[in-house]
CSV table of C-alpha atoms and ligand atoms in Angstrom, one decimal:
chain,number,residue,atom,x,y,z
A,1,UNK,CA,-62.1,-0.1,-21.4
A,2,UNK,CA,-65.8,-0.3,-20.7
A,3,UNK,CA,-66.1,3.5,-20.2
A,4,UNK,CA,-67.8,3.9,-23.5
A,5,UNK,CA,-70.4,1.3,-22.8
A,6,UNK,CA,-73.7,1.9,-20.9
A,7,UNK,CA,-73.4,0.9,-17.2
A,8,UNK,CA,-74.6,-2.5,-16.0
A,9,UNK,CA,-77.9,-2.3,-14.2
A,10,UNK,CA,-76.8,-4.5,-11.3
A,11,UNK,CA,-74.1,-1.9,-10.5
A,12,UNK,CA,-76.6,0.8,-9.8
A,13,UNK,CA,-77.7,1.5,-6.2
A,14,UNK,CA,-81.5,1.3,-5.7
A,15,UNK,CA,-81.3,5.1,-5.2
A,16,UNK,CA,-79.6,5.7,-8.5
A,17,UNK,CA,-82.2,3.5,-10.3
A,18,UNK,CA,-85.1,5.3,-8.6
A,19,UNK,CA,-83.6,8.6,-9.6
A,20,UNK,CA,-83.3,7.6,-13.3
A,21,UNK,CA,-87.1,6.9,-13.4
A,22,UNK,CA,-87.9,9.9,-11.3
A,23,UNK,CA,-86.0,12.2,-13.7
A,24,UNK,CA,-88.1,10.8,-16.6
A,25,UNK,CA,-91.4,11.4,-14.8
A,26,UNK,CA,-91.9,7.6,-14.3
A,27,UNK,CA,-93.6,6.3,-11.1
A,28,UNK,CA,-91.4,4.7,-8.4
A,29,UNK,CA,-92.8,1.2,-9.0
A,30,UNK,CA,-91.1,1.0,-12.4
A,31,UNK,CA,-87.7,1.0,-10.6
A,32,UNK,CA,-89.0,-1.9,-8.4
A,33,UNK,CA,-90.1,-3.8,-11.5
A,34,UNK,CA,-86.7,-3.5,-13.1
A,35,UNK,CA,-84.9,-4.4,-9.8
A,36,UNK,CA,-87.2,-7.5,-9.6
A,37,UNK,CA,-86.1,-8.6,-13.1
A,38,UNK,CA,-82.4,-7.9,-12.3
A,39,UNK,CA,-82.4,-9.7,-9.0
A,40,UNK,CA,-85.1,-12.3,-9.1
A,41,UNK,CA,-86.1,-15.0,-11.6
A,42,UNK,CA,-84.6,-16.0,-14.9
A,43,UNK,CA,-85.1,-12.8,-16.9
A,44,UNK,CA,-82.4,-12.6,-19.6
A,45,UNK,CA,-82.8,-9.2,-21.0
A,46,UNK,CA,-84.6,-5.8,-20.8
A,47,UNK,CA,-86.8,-7.0,-23.7
A,48,UNK,CA,-88.1,-9.8,-21.4
A,49,UNK,CA,-89.4,-7.4,-18.7
A,50,UNK,CA,-92.9,-7.7,-19.9
A,51,UNK,CA,-94.3,-5.6,-17.1
A,52,UNK,CA,-92.8,-2.5,-18.7
A,53,UNK,CA,-94.3,-0.6,-21.7
A,54,UNK,CA,-92.4,-1.1,-24.9
A,55,UNK,CA,-91.2,2.5,-25.2
A,56,UNK,CA,-89.8,2.4,-21.7
A,57,UNK,CA,-88.0,-0.9,-22.4
A,58,UNK,CA,-86.4,0.8,-25.4
A,59,UNK,CA,-85.1,3.8,-23.3
A,60,UNK,CA,-83.9,1.5,-20.6
A,61,UNK,CA,-82.1,-0.7,-23.1
A,62,UNK,CA,-80.1,2.2,-24.6
A,63,UNK,CA,-79.2,3.6,-21.2
A,64,UNK,CA,-78.0,0.4,-19.4
A,65,UNK,CA,-76.8,-3.1,-20.0
A,66,UNK,CA,-79.1,-5.7,-18.4
A,67,UNK,CA,-76.1,-8.0,-18.0
A,68,UNK,CA,-72.4,-7.4,-18.4
A,69,UNK,CA,-71.5,-11.1,-18.4
A,70,UNK,CA,-73.1,-12.6,-21.5
A,71,UNK,CA,-70.5,-14.6,-23.3
A,72,UNK,CA,-69.5,-17.5,-21.2
A,73,UNK,CA,-67.9,-20.9,-21.8
A,74,UNK,CA,-68.4,-23.6,-19.2
A,75,UNK,CA,-66.1,-26.5,-18.5
A,76,UNK,CA,-67.0,-29.3,-16.0
A,77,UNK,CA,-64.6,-31.3,-13.8
A,78,UNK,CA,-64.7,-33.6,-10.8
A,79,UNK,CA,-67.7,-35.4,-12.3
A,80,UNK,CA,-69.7,-32.2,-12.5
A,81,UNK,CA,-68.9,-31.1,-8.9
A,82,UNK,CA,-66.8,-28.2,-10.3
A,83,UNK,CA,-67.9,-25.9,-13.1
A,84,UNK,CA,-65.4,-23.5,-14.4
A,85,UNK,CA,-66.7,-20.4,-16.3
A,86,UNK,CA,-64.6,-18.3,-18.7
A,87,UNK,CA,-66.4,-15.0,-19.3
A,88,UNK,CA,-65.5,-12.7,-22.2
A,89,UNK,CA,-66.5,-9.2,-21.2
A,90,UNK,CA,-67.8,-6.6,-23.6
A,91,UNK,CA,-64.4,-5.1,-24.3
A,92,UNK,CA,-62.8,-8.6,-24.9
A,93,UNK,CA,-61.2,-8.9,-21.4
A,94,UNK,CA,-61.4,-12.5,-20.2
A,95,UNK,CA,-62.2,-13.3,-16.5
A,96,UNK,CA,-63.0,-16.5,-14.7
A,97,UNK,CA,-65.4,-17.7,-12.0
A,98,UNK,CA,-65.6,-21.3,-10.6
A,99,UNK,CA,-68.7,-22.9,-9.1
A,100,UNK,CA,-68.1,-25.7,-6.6
A,101,UNK,CA,-70.8,-28.1,-5.4
A,102,UNK,CA,-70.4,-29.8,-2.1
A,103,UNK,CA,-73.0,-32.5,-1.5
A,104,UNK,CA,-74.6,-32.8,1.9
A,105,UNK,CA,-72.6,-34.9,4.4
A,106,UNK,CA,-73.3,-36.0,8.0
A,107,UNK,CA,-73.3,-32.8,10.0
A,108,UNK,CA,-73.2,-30.4,7.0
A,109,UNK,CA,-75.7,-29.2,4.5
A,110,UNK,CA,-75.2,-29.2,0.8
A,111,UNK,CA,-73.2,-26.1,-0.3
A,112,UNK,CA,-72.7,-24.3,-3.6
A,113,UNK,CA,-69.8,-21.9,-3.5
A,114,UNK,CA,-68.9,-19.5,-6.2
A,115,UNK,CA,-65.4,-18.1,-6.6
A,116,UNK,CA,-65.4,-14.8,-8.4
A,117,UNK,CA,-62.9,-12.3,-10.0
A,118,UNK,CA,-62.4,-8.7,-9.0
A,119,UNK,CA,-59.9,-7.7,-11.7
A,120,UNK,CA,-59.0,-8.9,-15.2
A,121,UNK,CA,-55.4,-10.1,-14.5
A,122,UNK,CA,-53.5,-9.0,-11.4
A,123,UNK,CA,-50.6,-6.5,-10.8
A,124,UNK,CA,-49.2,-8.5,-7.8
A,125,UNK,CA,-47.5,-11.1,-9.9
A,126,UNK,CA,-47.3,-14.1,-7.6
A,127,UNK,CA,-45.1,-16.6,-9.7
A,128,UNK,CA,-47.2,-19.7,-8.9
A,129,UNK,CA,-50.4,-18.1,-10.1
A,130,UNK,CA,-51.6,-18.1,-13.6
A,131,UNK,CA,-53.3,-14.7,-13.2
A,132,UNK,CA,-50.1,-13.3,-11.9
A,133,UNK,CA,-48.3,-14.4,-15.0
A,134,UNK,CA,-50.9,-12.6,-17.2
A,135,UNK,CA,-50.1,-9.2,-15.5
A,136,UNK,CA,-52.7,-6.5,-14.9
A,137,UNK,CA,-55.5,-5.9,-17.3
A,138,UNK,CA,-58.1,-3.7,-15.7
A,139,UNK,CA,-60.3,-3.3,-12.6
A,140,UNK,CA,-63.8,-4.9,-13.0
A,141,UNK,CA,-66.9,-2.6,-12.8
A,142,UNK,CA,-69.3,-3.2,-9.9
A,143,UNK,CA,-71.8,-4.8,-12.3
A,144,UNK,CA,-69.1,-7.1,-13.8
A,145,UNK,CA,-68.3,-8.5,-10.3
A,146,UNK,CA,-72.0,-8.9,-9.4
A,147,UNK,CA,-73.0,-10.4,-12.7
A,148,UNK,CA,-70.7,-13.3,-12.3
A,149,UNK,CA,-72.9,-14.1,-9.3
A,150,UNK,CA,-76.1,-13.5,-11.1
A,151,UNK,CA,-74.9,-15.9,-13.9
A,152,UNK,CA,-74.0,-18.7,-11.5
A,153,UNK,CA,-77.2,-18.1,-9.5
A,154,UNK,CA,-79.5,-18.4,-12.6
A,155,UNK,CA,-77.6,-21.7,-13.5
A,156,UNK,CA,-78.2,-23.1,-9.9
A,157,UNK,CA,-81.8,-22.0,-9.8
A,158,UNK,CA,-82.5,-23.7,-13.1
A,159,UNK,CA,-81.2,-26.9,-11.5
A,160,UNK,CA,-83.4,-26.3,-8.3
A,161,UNK,CA,-80.3,-25.2,-6.2
A,162,UNK,CA,-79.3,-22.1,-4.5
A,163,UNK,CA,-75.9,-20.3,-4.1
A,164,UNK,CA,-74.8,-20.5,-0.5
A,165,UNK,CA,-71.3,-19.0,-0.4
A,166,UNK,CA,-69.2,-16.4,-2.4
A,167,UNK,CA,-65.4,-16.2,-2.2
A,168,UNK,CA,-63.3,-13.4,-3.9
A,169,UNK,CA,-60.6,-15.9,-4.8
A,170,UNK,CA,-60.7,-15.7,-8.6
A,171,UNK,CA,-58.6,-13.4,-10.7
A,172,UNK,CA,-57.3,-10.2,-9.3
A,173,UNK,CA,-56.4,-8.6,-5.9
A,174,UNK,CA,-59.8,-7.4,-4.4
A,175,UNK,CA,-58.2,-4.9,-2.0
A,176,UNK,CA,-56.6,-3.1,-5.0
A,177,UNK,CA,-60.1,-2.6,-6.4
A,178,UNK,CA,-61.6,-2.0,-3.0
A,179,UNK,CA,-64.3,0.7,-3.7
A,180,UNK,CA,-65.9,-1.4,-6.3
A,181,UNK,CA,-65.6,-4.7,-4.4
A,182,UNK,CA,-67.3,-3.0,-1.4
A,183,UNK,CA,-70.1,-1.7,-3.6
A,184,UNK,CA,-70.5,-5.2,-5.1
A,185,UNK,CA,-70.7,-6.8,-1.6
A,186,UNK,CA,-73.3,-4.3,-0.6
A,187,UNK,CA,-75.4,-5.4,-3.6
A,188,UNK,CA,-74.8,-9.1,-2.9
A,189,UNK,CA,-75.6,-8.6,0.8
A,190,UNK,CA,-78.7,-6.3,0.5
A,191,UNK,CA,-82.0,-8.1,1.1
A,192,UNK,CA,-83.6,-6.0,-1.6
A,193,UNK,CA,-81.0,-7.2,-4.1
A,194,UNK,CA,-79.1,-10.5,-4.0
A,195,UNK,CA,-79.6,-11.0,-0.3
A,196,UNK,CA,-76.7,-13.3,0.7
A,197,UNK,CA,-75.7,-13.0,4.4
A,198,UNK,CA,-72.2,-11.4,5.0
A,199,UNK,CA,-71.1,-14.4,6.9
A,200,UNK,CA,-71.3,-16.4,3.6
A,201,UNK,CA,-68.9,-14.0,1.8
A,202,UNK,CA,-65.1,-14.3,2.0
A,203,UNK,CA,-62.6,-11.8,0.6
A,204,UNK,CA,-59.1,-13.0,0.1
A,205,UNK,CA,-56.1,-10.7,-0.1
A,206,UNK,CA,-52.4,-11.2,-0.7
A,207,UNK,CA,-51.7,-8.6,2.0
A,208,UNK,CA,-52.6,-5.1,1.0
A,209,UNK,CA,-52.2,-3.6,4.5
A,210,UNK,CA,-54.0,-0.2,4.0
A,211,UNK,CA,-56.9,-2.2,2.5
A,212,UNK,CA,-57.1,-4.5,5.5
A,213,UNK,CA,-57.0,-1.5,7.8
A,214,UNK,CA,-59.9,0.1,5.8
A,215,UNK,CA,-61.9,-3.0,6.2
A,216,UNK,CA,-61.2,-3.1,9.9
A,217,UNK,CA,-62.5,0.4,10.3
A,218,UNK,CA,-65.8,-0.7,8.6
A,219,UNK,CA,-66.4,-3.2,11.4
A,220,UNK,CA,-67.5,-6.8,11.1
A,221,UNK,CA,-68.5,-7.5,7.5
A,222,UNK,CA,-67.4,-10.7,5.9
A,223,UNK,CA,-64.7,-13.2,6.4
A,224,UNK,CA,-61.2,-12.0,5.6
A,225,UNK,CA,-58.6,-14.5,4.2
A,226,UNK,CA,-55.0,-13.7,3.9
A,227,UNK,CA,-52.8,-15.4,1.4
A,228,UNK,CA,-49.8,-16.1,3.6
A,229,UNK,CA,-47.7,-18.7,1.7
A,230,UNK,CA,-44.6,-18.1,3.7
A,231,UNK,CA,-43.7,-16.7,7.2
A,232,UNK,CA,-40.2,-15.6,6.3
A,233,UNK,CA,-39.7,-12.4,4.4
A,234,UNK,CA,-37.0,-13.6,2.0
A,235,UNK,CA,-39.3,-16.3,0.7
A,236,UNK,CA,-42.5,-14.3,0.8
A,237,UNK,CA,-40.7,-11.6,-1.2
A,238,UNK,CA,-40.5,-14.1,-4.0
A,239,UNK,CA,-43.9,-15.8,-3.7
A,240,UNK,CA,-45.9,-12.7,-3.1
A,241,UNK,CA,-44.0,-9.8,-4.6
A,242,UNK,CA,-45.9,-7.1,-2.7
A,243,UNK,CA,-44.3,-8.4,0.5
A,244,UNK,CA,-41.5,-6.1,-0.5
A,245,UNK,CA,-43.9,-3.2,0.1
A,246,UNK,CA,-45.8,-4.6,3.1
A,247,UNK,CA,-43.6,-7.2,4.9
A,248,UNK,CA,-45.2,-10.2,6.6
A,249,UNK,CA,-45.0,-8.7,10.2
A,250,UNK,CA,-47.1,-5.7,9.0
A,251,UNK,CA,-49.6,-8.0,7.3
A,252,UNK,CA,-50.0,-10.1,10.4
A,253,UNK,CA,-50.3,-7.0,12.6
A,254,UNK,CA,-53.1,-5.7,10.4
A,255,UNK,CA,-54.8,-9.1,10.4
A,256,UNK,CA,-54.6,-9.3,14.2
A,257,UNK,CA,-56.1,-5.9,14.6
A,258,UNK,CA,-58.9,-6.9,12.2
A,259,UNK,CA,-59.6,-10.1,14.3
A,260,UNK,CA,-59.6,-8.1,17.5
A,261,UNK,CA,-61.9,-5.4,16.2
A,262,UNK,CA,-64.4,-7.7,14.5
A,263,UNK,CA,-64.3,-10.8,16.7
A,264,UNK,CA,-64.0,-12.8,13.4
A,265,UNK,CA,-61.2,-15.3,13.0
A,266,UNK,CA,-58.7,-14.7,10.3
A,267,UNK,CA,-58.2,-17.4,7.7
A,268,UNK,CA,-54.7,-17.8,6.3
A,269,UNK,CA,-54.1,-19.6,2.9
A,270,UNK,CA,-50.9,-21.3,2.1
A,271,UNK,CA,-50.3,-22.8,-1.3
A,272,UNK,CA,-48.0,-25.7,-0.8
A,273,UNK,CA,-45.1,-25.8,-3.3
A,274,UNK,CA,-42.8,-28.8,-3.3
A,275,UNK,CA,-39.4,-28.0,-1.9
A,276,UNK,CA,-40.1,-24.3,-1.8
A,277,UNK,CA,-42.3,-23.3,1.2
A,278,UNK,CA,-43.0,-26.7,2.7
A,279,UNK,CA,-39.8,-27.2,4.7
A,280,UNK,CA,-39.6,-27.8,8.5
A,281,UNK,CA,-37.8,-24.4,8.7
A,282,UNK,CA,-40.9,-22.8,7.2
A,283,UNK,CA,-43.4,-24.7,9.3
A,284,UNK,CA,-41.5,-23.6,12.4
A,285,UNK,CA,-41.4,-20.0,11.3
A,286,UNK,CA,-45.2,-20.1,10.6
A,287,UNK,CA,-45.9,-21.6,13.9
A,288,UNK,CA,-43.9,-18.9,15.7
A,289,UNK,CA,-45.5,-16.2,13.6
A,290,UNK,CA,-49.1,-17.3,14.4
A,291,UNK,CA,-48.7,-18.7,17.9
A,292,UNK,CA,-51.6,-17.7,20.2
A,293,UNK,CA,-53.6,-16.0,17.4
A,294,UNK,CA,-57.3,-16.5,16.7
A,295,UNK,CA,-56.5,-17.9,13.3
A,296,UNK,CA,-57.2,-20.8,11.0
A,297,UNK,CA,-54.6,-22.0,8.4
A,298,UNK,CA,-55.6,-23.7,5.2
A,299,UNK,CA,-52.9,-25.7,3.4
A,300,UNK,CA,-53.7,-26.1,-0.3
A,301,UNK,CA,-51.6,-28.2,-2.7
A,302,UNK,CA,-50.4,-26.0,-5.6
A,303,UNK,CA,-52.4,-26.5,-8.7
A,304,UNK,CA,-50.1,-27.1,-11.7
A,305,UNK,CA,-49.5,-23.9,-13.7
A,306,UNK,CA,-47.7,-23.8,-16.9
A,307,UNK,CA,-44.3,-22.0,-17.1
A,308,UNK,CA,-43.3,-22.5,-13.4
A,309,UNK,CA,-40.6,-24.9,-12.3
A,310,UNK,CA,-42.8,-25.9,-9.4
A,311,UNK,CA,-45.3,-28.6,-8.5
A,312,UNK,CA,-47.5,-29.4,-5.4
A,313,UNK,CA,-45.8,-30.6,-2.2
A,314,UNK,CA,-46.4,-34.4,-1.7
A,315,UNK,CA,-49.3,-35.1,0.7
A,316,UNK,CA,-47.0,-36.6,3.5
A,317,UNK,CA,-45.0,-33.4,3.5
A,318,UNK,CA,-48.2,-31.3,3.7
A,319,UNK,CA,-49.4,-33.5,6.6
A,320,UNK,CA,-46.2,-33.1,8.5
A,321,UNK,CA,-46.4,-29.3,8.0
A,322,UNK,CA,-50.0,-29.4,9.3
A,323,UNK,CA,-48.9,-31.5,12.3
A,324,UNK,CA,-46.3,-28.9,13.2
A,325,UNK,CA,-48.7,-26.0,13.1
A,326,UNK,CA,-51.3,-28.0,15.2
A,327,UNK,CA,-48.7,-28.9,17.8
A,328,UNK,CA,-48.3,-25.1,18.2
A,329,UNK,CA,-52.0,-24.8,18.9
A,330,UNK,CA,-52.9,-23.4,15.4
A,331,UNK,CA,-56.1,-24.7,13.8
A,332,UNK,CA,-55.0,-26.2,10.5
A,333,UNK,CA,-56.9,-27.9,7.7
A,334,UNK,CA,-55.7,-29.4,4.4
A,335,UNK,CA,-57.9,-28.5,1.5
A,336,UNK,CA,-58.0,-30.5,-1.6
A,337,UNK,CA,-57.9,-28.4,-4.7
A,338,UNK,CA,-60.8,-28.6,-7.2
A,339,UNK,CA,-61.0,-28.8,-10.9
A,340,UNK,CA,-57.3,-29.4,-11.5
A,341,UNK,CA,-58.0,-31.2,-14.9
A,342,UNK,CA,-59.9,-28.1,-16.3
A,343,UNK,CA,-57.2,-25.7,-15.1
A,344,UNK,CA,-59.2,-24.4,-12.1
A,345,UNK,CA,-56.4,-22.5,-10.5
A,346,UNK,CA,-57.4,-18.9,-11.0
A,347,UNK,CA,-56.5,-17.4,-14.3
A,348,UNK,CA,-55.5,-20.6,-16.0
A,349,UNK,CA,-58.1,-20.7,-18.7
A,350,UNK,CA,-57.6,-17.0,-19.4
A,351,UNK,CA,-53.8,-17.6,-19.6
A,352,UNK,CA,-54.3,-20.5,-22.1
A,353,UNK,CA,-56.3,-18.1,-24.3
A,354,UNK,CA,-53.6,-15.4,-24.0
A,355,UNK,CA,-51.4,-17.7,-26.0
A,356,UNK,CA,-48.0,-19.3,-25.4
A,357,UNK,CA,-45.1,-17.0,-24.7
A,358,UNK,CA,-41.9,-17.6,-26.7
A,359,UNK,CA,-39.8,-20.5,-25.4
A,360,UNK,CA,-36.8,-18.4,-24.4
A,361,UNK,CA,-39.1,-16.2,-22.3
A,362,UNK,CA,-40.4,-19.2,-20.5
A,363,UNK,CA,-36.9,-20.6,-20.0
A,364,UNK,CA,-35.7,-17.3,-18.6
A,365,UNK,CA,-38.7,-17.1,-16.2
A,366,UNK,CA,-38.1,-20.6,-14.9
A,367,UNK,CA,-34.4,-20.0,-14.4
A,368,UNK,CA,-35.1,-16.7,-12.5
A,369,UNK,CA,-37.7,-18.4,-10.2
A,370,UNK,CA,-35.3,-21.3,-9.5
A,371,UNK,CA,-32.5,-18.8,-8.6
A,372,UNK,CA,-34.7,-16.6,-6.5
A,373,UNK,CA,-36.3,-19.4,-4.5
A,374,UNK,CA,-32.9,-21.1,-4.0
A,375,UNK,CA,-31.6,-17.8,-2.5
A,376,UNK,CA,-34.8,-17.3,-0.4
A,377,UNK,CA,-34.4,-20.8,1.0
A,378,UNK,CA,-31.0,-19.8,2.3
A,379,UNK,CA,-32.7,-16.7,3.8
A,380,UNK,CA,-31.5,-13.9,1.5
A,381,UNK,CA,-33.9,-11.1,0.8
A,382,UNK,CA,-34.4,-10.0,-2.8
A,383,UNK,CA,-33.5,-6.4,-3.7
A,384,UNK,CA,-36.0,-6.1,-6.5
A,385,UNK,CA,-38.5,-3.3,-6.0
A,386,UNK,CA,-42.3,-4.1,-5.4
A,387,UNK,CA,-44.2,-4.5,-8.6
A,388,UNK,CA,-45.2,-1.3,-10.4
A,389,UNK,CA,-48.7,0.0,-9.6
A,390,UNK,CA,-48.8,-1.7,-6.2
A,391,UNK,CA,-48.6,0.2,-3.0
A,392,UNK,CA,-48.0,3.7,-4.4
B,401,SAH,N1,-55.4,-12.0,-5.0
B,401,SAH,C1,-56.1,-12.6,-3.9
B,401,SAH,C2,-57.3,-13.3,-4.3
B,401,SAH,C3,-57.2,-14.2,-5.5
B,401,SAH,S1,-56.1,-15.5,-5.5
B,401,SAH,C4,-55.1,-13.4,-3.1
B,401,SAH,O1,-54.0,-13.7,-3.6
B,401,SAH,O2,-55.4,-13.7,-2.0
B,401,SAH,C5,-57.0,-16.7,-4.5
B,401,SAH,C6,-56.1,-17.8,-3.9
B,401,SAH,O3,-55.7,-18.7,-4.9
B,401,SAH,C7,-54.9,-17.2,-3.2
B,401,SAH,O4,-54.8,-17.8,-1.9
B,401,SAH,C8,-53.8,-17.7,-4.1
B,401,SAH,O5,-52.6,-17.9,-3.4
B,401,SAH,C9,-54.4,-19.0,-4.7
B,401,SAH,N2,-53.7,-19.6,-5.8
B,401,SAH,C10,-53.2,-18.9,-6.9
B,401,SAH,N3,-52.5,-19.8,-7.7
B,401,SAH,C11,-52.6,-20.9,-7.2
B,401,SAH,C12,-52.1,-22.3,-7.6
B,401,SAH,N4,-51.5,-22.4,-8.7
B,401,SAH,N5,-52.4,-23.3,-6.8
B,401,SAH,C13,-53.1,-23.1,-5.7
B,401,SAH,N6,-53.6,-22.0,-5.2
B,401,SAH,C14,-53.3,-20.9,-6.0
B,402,SF4,FE1,-52.8,-11.8,-7.8
B,402,SF4,FE2,-53.8,-13.4,-5.9
B,402,SF4,FE3,-52.7,-14.4,-8.2
B,402,SF4,FE4,-51.1,-13.3,-6.4
B,402,SF4,S1,-52.3,-15.1,-6.1
B,402,SF4,S2,-51.0,-12.9,-8.6
B,402,SF4,S3,-52.4,-11.6,-5.6
B,402,SF4,S4,-54.5,-13.2,-8.0
């Protein structure tokens, strides 16, 4: 846990920071000087905030951490277009963020998108996801979420570039750490702090219905992406185990209400797994489920993940699936995955570090997935309960 450590500065609201200085009899502009150092420029530590007297720097340094993301290993892929960051947090927890560069093309400006983590590990346990295999570690602090962005932003600024988009598609289920994710988004969105427009922020969920409904009540905020993966309950029970708690119809109903209340289109993500969720039966079921909705479907070939019996669907199969959705009037795109050769599927680097499970454990896991997905293809629902810690 990080409870014993001083809080990260970027996780403090401007009011909390101002109160800290006020309680110590310091003038209000001191808080602004610190906020400037946290949010602007390339300052790396409290010691570098030269506008503060030395004694105040010392007090600040013992009360807060300037940065909670300090130990980072970077790997490049796609000829430098993808940078995968593995961050070791102060309690040893490993998390990942991925920076993707999209050069300018006719009709679109250059973009730099950062994919960030909201938890170390994940309790949902989707079997095609490396984070799911790791299991749940802990929720990230607000500062730990925000500092992934500060890290990438400093890197971009040093190269004369600017972060344009943030997606919560790294490790963890953001809607199961929703209070902190919302506080982090406020900081990222606030003009006095990071200042990125809400339209440039996307939160992805595997279908935590009460969380979606809470977001809907907040009104138009950021883009919501729902990881759908399958339209039929028997198969989605296997691919997204919390479907046993909130079945697909409830997820879609919540997503529809969100779209109606916010006027924002819902984005559905489908990881395409060869022979598992890419059949004509599945395309037909998905077309029926989404027909008439203000939705966009993204089909993404599965990134290879160790210890699964599965691989990506072949491109012609994905194209046929896309064509069937489009024929039903559903906007559909195929997204190429990034950084496959450095293990850019979320959680893959951290899983590598966690070490190899014993061969019999891997063999049992594979056999169980093959049996479960075979049953699901025939339309049988699993009788396993939802994963522990989810949906209580
Ligand atoms: N927990 C949230 C957000 C993080 S996962 C969610 O599931 O939506 C972000 C996205 O990465 C999800 O759409 C997830 O299905 C996808 N993903 C996970 N493992 C993958 C893999 N091996 N190949 C392709 N996409 C994967
Ligand atoms: Fe968790 Fe998302 Fe991975 Fe599923 S896909 S295990 S919800 S991080």
